[in-house]
């Protein structure tokens, strides 16, 4: 069986639904990226995989949260997306908000991914971040702090009851910001 068929089988058997060139190198063992790109181009033409963005390949059906964390690495899902699902904010928005090392808004297959830049020491720590099988997502408490930190306090929360206040206070020192600390204490009174 050819290495080309082995690569396709490995992709289809994988739990992952989104693949970067780097993850395909690890999955396939093919270190020649031009050869790997050629094989992936063939699969795309055959309709076996999709190529929604340069350097990113997906199965026919893929997890949008996995895509969010694959576009720019390292990153984790946070802020509005997490707070909506936790019941802290009620205004629905289909955008997936992601914290990473740059600010950018990207549309992939009709889905908007909004990336917000945060200091490297904040996206490199995993306190308040859950590592799921294929992506990283902030807890509601971490998303709350990210939102306050990145919005300079210009944000509104409908319901703070779902937040674990002790956890918020435990995560707060990560941000090393007196202004943020004052904002949080005023909101959690």
JSON list of C-alpha atoms in Angstrom, two decimals, residues 47-161:
[
{"chain": "A", "resi": 47, "resn": "UNK", "atom": "CA", "xyz": [-12.75, 15.59, -2.53]},
{"chain": "A", "resi": 48, "resn": "UNK", "atom": "CA", "xyz": [-11.33, 13.43, 0.27]},
{"chain": "A", "resi": 49, "resn": "UNK", "atom": "CA", "xyz": [-10.34, 16.41, 2.43]},
{"chain": "A", "resi": 50, "resn": "UNK", "atom": "CA", "xyz": [-10.98, 20.15, 2.37]},
{"chain": "A", "resi": 51, "resn": "UNK", "atom": "CA", "xyz": [-8.55, 23.06, 2.39]},
{"chain": "A", "resi": 52, "resn": "UNK", "atom": "CA", "xyz": [-10.49, 26.03, 3.82]},
{"chain": "A", "resi": 53, "resn": "UNK", "atom": "CA", "xyz": [-7.37, 28.05, 4.57]},
{"chain": "A", "resi": 54, "resn": "UNK", "atom": "CA", "xyz": [-3.75, 27.85, 3.46]},
{"chain": "A", "resi": 55, "resn": "UNK", "atom": "CA", "xyz": [-1.91, 25.27, 5.55]},
{"chain": "A", "resi": 56, "resn": "UNK", "atom": "CA", "xyz": [-5.11, 23.90, 7.13]},
{"chain": "A", "resi": 57, "resn": "UNK", "atom": "CA", "xyz": [-6.94, 20.78, 5.99]},
{"chain": "A", "resi": 58, "resn": "UNK", "atom": "CA", "xyz": [-10.17, 19.33, 7.33]},
{"chain": "A", "resi": 59, "resn": "UNK", "atom": "CA", "xyz": [-12.36, 16.30, 7.08]},
{"chain": "A", "resi": 60, "resn": "UNK", "atom": "CA", "xyz": [-15.71, 16.89, 5.35]},
{"chain": "A", "resi": 61, "resn": "UNK", "atom": "CA", "xyz": [-17.30, 17.64, 8.73]},
{"chain": "A", "resi": 62, "resn": "UNK", "atom": "CA", "xyz": [-15.07, 19.43, 11.22]},
{"chain": "A", "resi": 63, "resn": "UNK", "atom": "CA", "xyz": [-15.34, 20.90, 14.69]},
{"chain": "A", "resi": 64, "resn": "UNK", "atom": "CA", "xyz": [-15.41, 24.71, 14.54]},
{"chain": "A", "resi": 65, "resn": "UNK", "atom": "CA", "xyz": [-13.83, 24.96, 18.00]},
{"chain": "A", "resi": 66, "resn": "UNK", "atom": "CA", "xyz": [-10.96, 22.78, 16.80]},
{"chain": "A", "resi": 67, "resn": "UNK", "atom": "CA", "xyz": [-10.58, 25.07, 13.78]},
{"chain": "A", "resi": 68, "resn": "UNK", "atom": "CA", "xyz": [-10.50, 28.12, 16.05]},
{"chain": "A", "resi": 69, "resn": "UNK", "atom": "CA", "xyz": [-7.48, 26.78, 17.92]},
{"chain": "A", "resi": 70, "resn": "UNK", "atom": "CA", "xyz": [-5.69, 25.53, 14.78]},
{"chain": "A", "resi": 71, "resn": "UNK", "atom": "CA", "xyz": [-5.59, 28.80, 12.84]},
{"chain": "A", "resi": 72, "resn": "UNK", "atom": "CA", "xyz": [-3.07, 30.52, 15.14]},
{"chain": "A", "resi": 73, "resn": "UNK", "atom": "CA", "xyz": [-1.14, 28.48, 17.68]},
{"chain": "A", "resi": 74, "resn": "UNK", "atom": "CA", "xyz": [-1.05, 28.88, 20.65]},
{"chain": "A", "resi": 75, "resn": "UNK", "atom": "CA", "xyz": [-4.60, 30.02, 21.29]},
{"chain": "A", "resi": 76, "resn": "UNK", "atom": "CA", "xyz": [-7.68, 29.18, 23.35]},
{"chain": "A", "resi": 77, "resn": "UNK", "atom": "CA", "xyz": [-11.40, 29.90, 23.02]},
{"chain": "A", "resi": 78, "resn": "UNK", "atom": "CA", "xyz": [-12.55, 32.55, 25.48]},
{"chain": "A", "resi": 79, "resn": "UNK", "atom": "CA", "xyz": [-14.49, 35.75, 26.13]},
{"chain": "A", "resi": 80, "resn": "UNK", "atom": "CA", "xyz": [-17.91, 36.24, 24.50]},
{"chain": "A", "resi": 81, "resn": "UNK", "atom": "CA", "xyz": [-18.15, 32.68, 23.18]},
{"chain": "A", "resi": 82, "resn": "UNK", "atom": "CA", "xyz": [-17.57, 31.11, 26.61]},
{"chain": "A", "resi": 83, "resn": "UNK", "atom": "CA", "xyz": [-19.56, 33.71, 28.55]},
{"chain": "A", "resi": 84, "resn": "UNK", "atom": "CA", "xyz": [-22.63, 33.25, 26.34]},
{"chain": "A", "resi": 85, "resn": "UNK", "atom": "CA", "xyz": [-22.61, 29.51, 26.86]},
{"chain": "A", "resi": 86, "resn": "UNK", "atom": "CA", "xyz": [-22.08, 29.91, 30.61]},
{"chain": "A", "resi": 87, "resn": "UNK", "atom": "CA", "xyz": [-25.10, 32.23, 30.88]},
{"chain": "A", "resi": 88, "resn": "UNK", "atom": "CA", "xyz": [-23.08, 35.28, 31.93]},
{"chain": "A", "resi": 89, "resn": "UNK", "atom": "CA", "xyz": [-24.09, 37.28, 28.84]},
{"chain": "A", "resi": 90, "resn": "UNK", "atom": "CA", "xyz": [-27.36, 36.85, 26.98]},
{"chain": "A", "resi": 91, "resn": "UNK", "atom": "CA", "xyz": [-26.60, 38.67, 23.71]},
{"chain": "A", "resi": 92, "resn": "UNK", "atom": "CA", "xyz": [-26.07, 35.85, 21.20]},
{"chain": "A", "resi": 93, "resn": "UNK", "atom": "CA", "xyz": [-23.31, 36.09, 18.64]},
{"chain": "A", "resi": 94, "resn": "UNK", "atom": "CA", "xyz": [-22.22, 33.19, 16.42]},
{"chain": "A", "resi": 95, "resn": "UNK", "atom": "CA", "xyz": [-18.60, 34.41, 16.35]},
{"chain": "A", "resi": 96, "resn": "UNK", "atom": "CA", "xyz": [-16.03, 32.22, 18.06]},
{"chain": "A", "resi": 97, "resn": "UNK", "atom": "CA", "xyz": [-13.76, 34.46, 20.13]},
{"chain": "A", "resi": 98, "resn": "UNK", "atom": "CA", "xyz": [-10.22, 33.28, 20.61]},
{"chain": "A", "resi": 99, "resn": "UNK", "atom": "CA", "xyz": [-7.33, 34.63, 22.66]},
{"chain": "A", "resi": 100, "resn": "UNK", "atom": "CA", "xyz": [-3.96, 34.42, 20.92]},
{"chain": "A", "resi": 101, "resn": "UNK", "atom": "CA", "xyz": [-0.85, 36.43, 20.08]},
{"chain": "A", "resi": 102, "resn": "UNK", "atom": "CA", "xyz": [-2.50, 38.74, 17.51]},
{"chain": "A", "resi": 103, "resn": "UNK", "atom": "CA", "xyz": [-5.68, 40.65, 16.69]},
{"chain": "A", "resi": 104, "resn": "UNK", "atom": "CA", "xyz": [-7.49, 39.44, 13.62]},
{"chain": "A", "resi": 105, "resn": "UNK", "atom": "CA", "xyz": [-10.95, 38.51, 12.39]},
{"chain": "A", "resi": 106, "resn": "UNK", "atom": "CA", "xyz": [-11.18, 35.65, 9.89]},
{"chain": "A", "resi": 107, "resn": "UNK", "atom": "CA", "xyz": [-14.08, 34.11, 7.98]},
{"chain": "A", "resi": 108, "resn": "UNK", "atom": "CA", "xyz": [-13.72, 30.40, 7.25]},
{"chain": "A", "resi": 109, "resn": "UNK", "atom": "CA", "xyz": [-16.59, 28.60, 5.55]},
{"chain": "A", "resi": 110, "resn": "UNK", "atom": "CA", "xyz": [-19.00, 31.35, 6.60]},
{"chain": "A", "resi": 111, "resn": "UNK", "atom": "CA", "xyz": [-18.00, 31.19, 10.27]},
{"chain": "A", "resi": 112, "resn": "UNK", "atom": "CA", "xyz": [-16.30, 34.21, 11.84]},
{"chain": "A", "resi": 113, "resn": "UNK", "atom": "CA", "xyz": [-13.36, 33.67, 14.18]},
{"chain": "A", "resi": 114, "resn": "UNK", "atom": "CA", "xyz": [-12.29, 36.71, 16.16]},
{"chain": "A", "resi": 115, "resn": "UNK", "atom": "CA", "xyz": [-8.77, 36.59, 17.58]},
{"chain": "A", "resi": 116, "resn": "UNK", "atom": "CA", "xyz": [-7.77, 38.94, 20.38]},
{"chain": "A", "resi": 117, "resn": "UNK", "atom": "CA", "xyz": [-4.19, 39.60, 21.39]},
{"chain": "A", "resi": 118, "resn": "UNK", "atom": "CA", "xyz": [-3.10, 39.16, 24.98]},
{"chain": "A", "resi": 119, "resn": "UNK", "atom": "CA", "xyz": [0.32, 39.28, 26.64]},
{"chain": "A", "resi": 120, "resn": "UNK", "atom": "CA", "xyz": [2.33, 36.06, 25.99]},
{"chain": "A", "resi": 121, "resn": "UNK", "atom": "CA", "xyz": [2.63, 35.22, 29.68]},
{"chain": "A", "resi": 122, "resn": "UNK", "atom": "CA", "xyz": [-1.17, 35.07, 29.83]},
{"chain": "A", "resi": 123, "resn": "UNK", "atom": "CA", "xyz": [-1.77, 32.74, 26.88]},
{"chain": "A", "resi": 124, "resn": "UNK", "atom": "CA", "xyz": [1.10, 30.52, 27.90]},
{"chain": "A", "resi": 125, "resn": "UNK", "atom": "CA", "xyz": [-0.36, 29.62, 31.29]},
{"chain": "A", "resi": 126, "resn": "UNK", "atom": "CA", "xyz": [-3.09, 27.00, 31.51]},
{"chain": "A", "resi": 127, "resn": "UNK", "atom": "CA", "xyz": [-4.68, 28.25, 34.74]},
{"chain": "A", "resi": 128, "resn": "UNK", "atom": "CA", "xyz": [-8.40, 28.52, 34.06]},
{"chain": "A", "resi": 129, "resn": "UNK", "atom": "CA", "xyz": [-8.11, 26.81, 30.67]},
{"chain": "A", "resi": 130, "resn": "UNK", "atom": "CA", "xyz": [-9.57, 23.36, 30.00]},
{"chain": "A", "resi": 131, "resn": "UNK", "atom": "CA", "xyz": [-7.68, 21.22, 27.54]},
{"chain": "A", "resi": 132, "resn": "UNK", "atom": "CA", "xyz": [-10.26, 19.25, 25.61]},
{"chain": "A", "resi": 133, "resn": "UNK", "atom": "CA", "xyz": [-9.22, 16.45, 23.23]},
{"chain": "A", "resi": 134, "resn": "UNK", "atom": "CA", "xyz": [-8.76, 18.74, 20.23]},
{"chain": "A", "resi": 135, "resn": "UNK", "atom": "CA", "xyz": [-8.86, 22.32, 21.51]},
{"chain": "A", "resi": 136, "resn": "UNK", "atom": "CA", "xyz": [-8.36, 24.56, 24.54]},
{"chain": "A", "resi": 137, "resn": "UNK", "atom": "CA", "xyz": [-11.21, 26.57, 26.07]},
{"chain": "A", "resi": 138, "resn": "UNK", "atom": "CA", "xyz": [-11.30, 28.99, 28.99]},
{"chain": "A", "resi": 139, "resn": "UNK", "atom": "CA", "xyz": [-13.46, 28.45, 32.03]},
{"chain": "A", "resi": 140, "resn": "UNK", "atom": "CA", "xyz": [-16.18, 31.05, 32.51]},
{"chain": "A", "resi": 141, "resn": "UNK", "atom": "CA", "xyz": [-14.02, 32.69, 35.19]},
{"chain": "A", "resi": 142, "resn": "UNK", "atom": "CA", "xyz": [-10.99, 32.99, 32.92]},
{"chain": "A", "resi": 143, "resn": "UNK", "atom": "CA", "xyz": [-13.19, 34.23, 30.03]},
{"chain": "A", "resi": 144, "resn": "UNK", "atom": "CA", "xyz": [-14.67, 36.86, 32.37]},
{"chain": "A", "resi": 145, "resn": "UNK", "atom": "CA", "xyz": [-11.19, 38.11, 33.31]},
{"chain": "A", "resi": 146, "resn": "UNK", "atom": "CA", "xyz": [-9.99, 38.02, 29.69]},
{"chain": "A", "resi": 147, "resn": "UNK", "atom": "CA", "xyz": [-13.02, 40.07, 28.66]},
{"chain": "A", "resi": 148, "resn": "UNK", "atom": "CA", "xyz": [-12.49, 42.70, 31.35]},
{"chain": "A", "resi": 149, "resn": "UNK", "atom": "CA", "xyz": [-8.76, 42.84, 30.68]},
{"chain": "A", "resi": 150, "resn": "UNK", "atom": "CA", "xyz": [-9.04, 43.20, 26.90]},
{"chain": "A", "resi": 151, "resn": "UNK", "atom": "CA", "xyz": [-12.06, 45.52, 26.82]},
{"chain": "A", "resi": 152, "resn": "UNK", "atom": "CA", "xyz": [-10.62, 48.04, 29.29]},
{"chain": "A", "resi": 153, "resn": "UNK", "atom": "CA", "xyz": [-13.79, 47.62, 31.33]},
{"chain": "A", "resi": 154, "resn": "UNK", "atom": "CA", "xyz": [-16.09, 48.64, 28.48]},
{"chain": "A", "resi": 155, "resn": "UNK", "atom": "CA", "xyz": [-18.30, 45.56, 28.62]},
{"chain": "A", "resi": 156, "resn": "UNK", "atom": "CA", "xyz": [-21.57, 44.43, 30.16]},
{"chain": "A", "resi": 157, "resn": "UNK", "atom": "CA", "xyz": [-22.46, 41.20, 31.93]},
{"chain": "A", "resi": 158, "resn": "UNK", "atom": "CA", "xyz": [-26.10, 40.15, 32.35]},
{"chain": "A", "resi": 159, "resn": "UNK", "atom": "CA", "xyz": [-25.65, 37.55, 35.08]},
{"chain": "A", "resi": 160, "resn": "UNK", "atom": "CA", "xyz": [-22.58, 37.06, 37.29]},
{"chain": "A", "resi": 161, "resn": "UNK", "atom": "CA", "xyz": [-24.15, 34.22, 39.33]}
]
